[in-house]
XYZ file of N, CA and C in Angstrom:
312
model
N 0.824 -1.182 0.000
C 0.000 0.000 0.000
C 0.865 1.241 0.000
N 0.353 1.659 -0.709
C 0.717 3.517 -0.775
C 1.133 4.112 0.571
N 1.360 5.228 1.381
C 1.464 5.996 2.099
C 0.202 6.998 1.790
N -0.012 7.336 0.711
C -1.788 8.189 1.096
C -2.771 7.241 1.026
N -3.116 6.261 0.794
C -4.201 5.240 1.268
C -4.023 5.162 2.888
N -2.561 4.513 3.146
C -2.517 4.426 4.780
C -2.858 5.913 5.230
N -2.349 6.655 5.328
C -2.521 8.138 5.755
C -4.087 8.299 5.491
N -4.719 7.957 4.582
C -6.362 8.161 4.440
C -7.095 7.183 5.526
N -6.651 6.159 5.534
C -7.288 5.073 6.203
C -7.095 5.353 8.008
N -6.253 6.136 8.286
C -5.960 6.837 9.758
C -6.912 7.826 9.832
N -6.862 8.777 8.599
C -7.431 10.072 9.178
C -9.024 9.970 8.978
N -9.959 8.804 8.663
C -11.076 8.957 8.255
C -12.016 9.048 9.470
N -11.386 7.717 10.870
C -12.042 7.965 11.490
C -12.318 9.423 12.527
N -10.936 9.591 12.257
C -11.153 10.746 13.153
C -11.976 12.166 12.655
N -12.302 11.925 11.448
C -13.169 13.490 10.688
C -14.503 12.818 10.419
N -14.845 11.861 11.134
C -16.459 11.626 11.188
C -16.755 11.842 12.913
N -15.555 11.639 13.769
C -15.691 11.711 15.360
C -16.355 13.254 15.323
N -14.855 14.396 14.120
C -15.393 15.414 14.038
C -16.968 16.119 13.986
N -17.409 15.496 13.166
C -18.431 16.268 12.224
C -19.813 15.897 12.940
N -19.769 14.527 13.946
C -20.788 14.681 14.822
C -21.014 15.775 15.434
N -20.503 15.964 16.156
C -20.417 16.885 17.126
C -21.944 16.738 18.437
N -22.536 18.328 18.852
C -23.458 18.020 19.530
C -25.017 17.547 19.009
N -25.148 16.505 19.354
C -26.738 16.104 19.088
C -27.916 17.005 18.620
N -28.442 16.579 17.686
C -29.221 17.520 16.833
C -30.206 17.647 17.471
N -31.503 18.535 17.591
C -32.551 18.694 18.204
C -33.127 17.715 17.899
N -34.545 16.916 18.708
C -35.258 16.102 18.173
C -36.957 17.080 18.517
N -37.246 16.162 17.475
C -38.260 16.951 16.749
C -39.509 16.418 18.023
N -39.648 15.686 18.940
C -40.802 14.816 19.816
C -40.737 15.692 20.988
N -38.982 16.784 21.211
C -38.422 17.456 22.317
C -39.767 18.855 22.722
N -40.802 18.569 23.299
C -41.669 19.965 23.550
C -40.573 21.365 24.007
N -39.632 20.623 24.447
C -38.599 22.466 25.385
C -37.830 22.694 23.857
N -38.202 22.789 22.207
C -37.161 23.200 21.465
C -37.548 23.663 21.089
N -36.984 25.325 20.673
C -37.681 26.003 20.224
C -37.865 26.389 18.558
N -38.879 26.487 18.426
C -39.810 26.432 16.862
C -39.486 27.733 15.976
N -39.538 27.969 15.297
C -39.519 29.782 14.421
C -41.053 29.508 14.083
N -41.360 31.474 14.335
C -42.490 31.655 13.922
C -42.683 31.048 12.630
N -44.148 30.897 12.280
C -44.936 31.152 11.081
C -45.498 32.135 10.286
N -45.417 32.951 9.429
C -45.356 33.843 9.163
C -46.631 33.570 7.701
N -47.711 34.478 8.157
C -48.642 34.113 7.330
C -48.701 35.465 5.885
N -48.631 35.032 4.678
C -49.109 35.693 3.919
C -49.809 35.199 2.632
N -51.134 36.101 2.506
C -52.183 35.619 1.158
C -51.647 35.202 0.207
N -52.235 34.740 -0.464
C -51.598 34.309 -2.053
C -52.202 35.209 -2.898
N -53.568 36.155 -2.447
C -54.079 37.068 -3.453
C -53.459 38.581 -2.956
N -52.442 38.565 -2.105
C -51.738 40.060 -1.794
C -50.672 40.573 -3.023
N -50.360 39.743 -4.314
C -49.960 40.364 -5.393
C -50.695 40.159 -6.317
N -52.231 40.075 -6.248
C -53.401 40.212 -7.100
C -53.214 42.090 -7.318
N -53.669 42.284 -8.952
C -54.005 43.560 -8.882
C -55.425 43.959 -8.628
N -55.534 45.274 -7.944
C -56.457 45.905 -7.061
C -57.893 46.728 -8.135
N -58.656 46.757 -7.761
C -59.181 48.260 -8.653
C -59.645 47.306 -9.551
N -59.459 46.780 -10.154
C -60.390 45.499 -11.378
C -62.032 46.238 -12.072
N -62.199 45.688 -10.475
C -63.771 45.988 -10.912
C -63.850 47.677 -9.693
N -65.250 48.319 -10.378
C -65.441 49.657 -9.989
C -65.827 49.420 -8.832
N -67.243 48.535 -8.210
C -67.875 48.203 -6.762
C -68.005 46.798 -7.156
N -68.496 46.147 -5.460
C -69.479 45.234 -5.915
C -70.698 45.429 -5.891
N -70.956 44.244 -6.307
C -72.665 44.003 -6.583
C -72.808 42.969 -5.538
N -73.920 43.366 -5.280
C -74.904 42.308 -4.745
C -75.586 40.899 -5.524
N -74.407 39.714 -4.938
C -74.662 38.553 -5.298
C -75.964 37.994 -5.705
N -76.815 37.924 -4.826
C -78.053 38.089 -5.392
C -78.935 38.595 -6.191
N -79.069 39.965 -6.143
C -79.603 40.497 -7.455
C -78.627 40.753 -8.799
N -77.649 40.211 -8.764
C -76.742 39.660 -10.153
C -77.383 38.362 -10.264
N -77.663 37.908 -9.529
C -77.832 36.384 -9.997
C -79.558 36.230 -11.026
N -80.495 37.087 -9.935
C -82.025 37.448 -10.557
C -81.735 37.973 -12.163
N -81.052 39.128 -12.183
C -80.808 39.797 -13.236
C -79.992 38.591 -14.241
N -79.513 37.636 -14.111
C -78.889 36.602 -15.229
C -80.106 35.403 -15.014
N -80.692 35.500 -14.538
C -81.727 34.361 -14.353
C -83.213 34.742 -14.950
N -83.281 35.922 -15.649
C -84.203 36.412 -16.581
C -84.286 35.546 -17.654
N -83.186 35.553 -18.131
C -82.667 34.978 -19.220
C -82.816 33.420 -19.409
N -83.814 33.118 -19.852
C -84.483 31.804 -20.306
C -83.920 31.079 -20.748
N -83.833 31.158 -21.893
C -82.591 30.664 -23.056
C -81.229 30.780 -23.262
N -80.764 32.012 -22.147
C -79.479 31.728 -22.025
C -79.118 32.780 -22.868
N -77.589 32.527 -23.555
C -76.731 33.088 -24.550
C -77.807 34.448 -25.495
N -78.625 33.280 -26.353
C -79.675 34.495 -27.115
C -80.244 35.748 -26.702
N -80.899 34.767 -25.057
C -81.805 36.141 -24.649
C -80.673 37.413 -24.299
N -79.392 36.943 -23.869
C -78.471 38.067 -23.216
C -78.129 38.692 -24.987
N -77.786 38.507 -25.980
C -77.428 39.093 -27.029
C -79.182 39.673 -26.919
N -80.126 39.688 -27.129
C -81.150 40.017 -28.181
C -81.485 41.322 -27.318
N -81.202 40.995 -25.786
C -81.519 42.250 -24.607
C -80.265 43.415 -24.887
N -79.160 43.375 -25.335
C -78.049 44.249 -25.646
C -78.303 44.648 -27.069
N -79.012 43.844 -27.758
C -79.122 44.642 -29.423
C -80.319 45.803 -29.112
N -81.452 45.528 -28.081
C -82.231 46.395 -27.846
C -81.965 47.348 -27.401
N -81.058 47.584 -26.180
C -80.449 48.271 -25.291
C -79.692 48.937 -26.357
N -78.978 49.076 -27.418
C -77.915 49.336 -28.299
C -78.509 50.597 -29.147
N -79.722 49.809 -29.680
C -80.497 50.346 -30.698
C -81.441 51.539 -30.389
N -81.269 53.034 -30.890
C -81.582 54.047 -30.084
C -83.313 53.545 -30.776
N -83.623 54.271 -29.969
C -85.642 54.193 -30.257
C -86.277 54.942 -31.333
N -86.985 54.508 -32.068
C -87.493 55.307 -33.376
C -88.104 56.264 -33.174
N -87.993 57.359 -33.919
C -88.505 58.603 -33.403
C -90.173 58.948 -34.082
N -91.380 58.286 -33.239
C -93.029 58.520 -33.501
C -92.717 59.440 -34.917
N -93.984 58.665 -36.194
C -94.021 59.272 -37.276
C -94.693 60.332 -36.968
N -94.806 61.148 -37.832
C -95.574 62.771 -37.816
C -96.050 62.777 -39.109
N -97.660 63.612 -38.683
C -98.009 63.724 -40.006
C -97.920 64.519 -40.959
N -96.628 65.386 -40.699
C -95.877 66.344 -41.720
C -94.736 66.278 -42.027
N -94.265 64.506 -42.201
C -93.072 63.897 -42.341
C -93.518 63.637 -43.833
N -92.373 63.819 -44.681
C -93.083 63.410 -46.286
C -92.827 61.902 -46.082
N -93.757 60.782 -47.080
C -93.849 59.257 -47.190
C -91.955 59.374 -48.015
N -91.559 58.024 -47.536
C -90.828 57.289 -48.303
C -90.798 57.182 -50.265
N -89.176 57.895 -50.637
C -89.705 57.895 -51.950
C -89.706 56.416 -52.072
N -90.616 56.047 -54.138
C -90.800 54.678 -53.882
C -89.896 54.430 -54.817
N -89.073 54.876 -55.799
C -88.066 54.610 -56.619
C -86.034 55.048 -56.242
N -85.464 54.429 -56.496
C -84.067 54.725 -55.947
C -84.164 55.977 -57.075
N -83.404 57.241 -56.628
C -83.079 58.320 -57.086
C -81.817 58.254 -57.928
N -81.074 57.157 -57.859
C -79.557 56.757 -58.535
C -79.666 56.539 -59.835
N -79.318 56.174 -61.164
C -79.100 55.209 -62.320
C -78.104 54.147 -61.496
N -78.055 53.242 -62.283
C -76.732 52.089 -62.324
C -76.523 51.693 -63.414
């Protein structure tokens, strides 16, 4: 054998005697002491301001529960809502001409 194998084979036990050292805490020990817990949300880097207020869960819910059919009735209630209101005929409105005024 070598001289650094022997020289390794001396010094091994003694650098594990090392590295014990003092006994680690045990975890069953009630007298050891713990580090706080430190609580924080998961929605505290949500952005803020989104929506303007809330609403009241309930009468959001009445107000989508009009809606019979669903999808349609919510489009057909926004095309109404959209569409300004016809303005009452008068009877000193001239009729509709009945021919296009253009050539083609």
């Amino acid at each position: 054998m070598t001289f650094r194998i022997l020289f390794c084979m001396l010094l091994l036990p003694l650098g594990s005697v090392h590295v014990q050292g003092a006994p680690a805490p045990q975890a069953a020990d009630p007298a050891v002491p713990v580090p706080a817990v430190s609580y924080r949300s998961v929605f505290a880097d949500l952005p803020t301001g989104v929506e303007a207020g809330r609403e009241d869960w309930k009468k959001a819910n009445n107000e989508v529960g009009r809606f019979t059919r669903g999808h349609v009735d919510i489009l057909k209630s926004e095309q109404q809502q959209a569409a300004p209101a016809a303005p009452a005929a008068t009877p000193d409105t001239a009729p509709p001409a009945a021919a296009h005024p253009h050539k083609h």
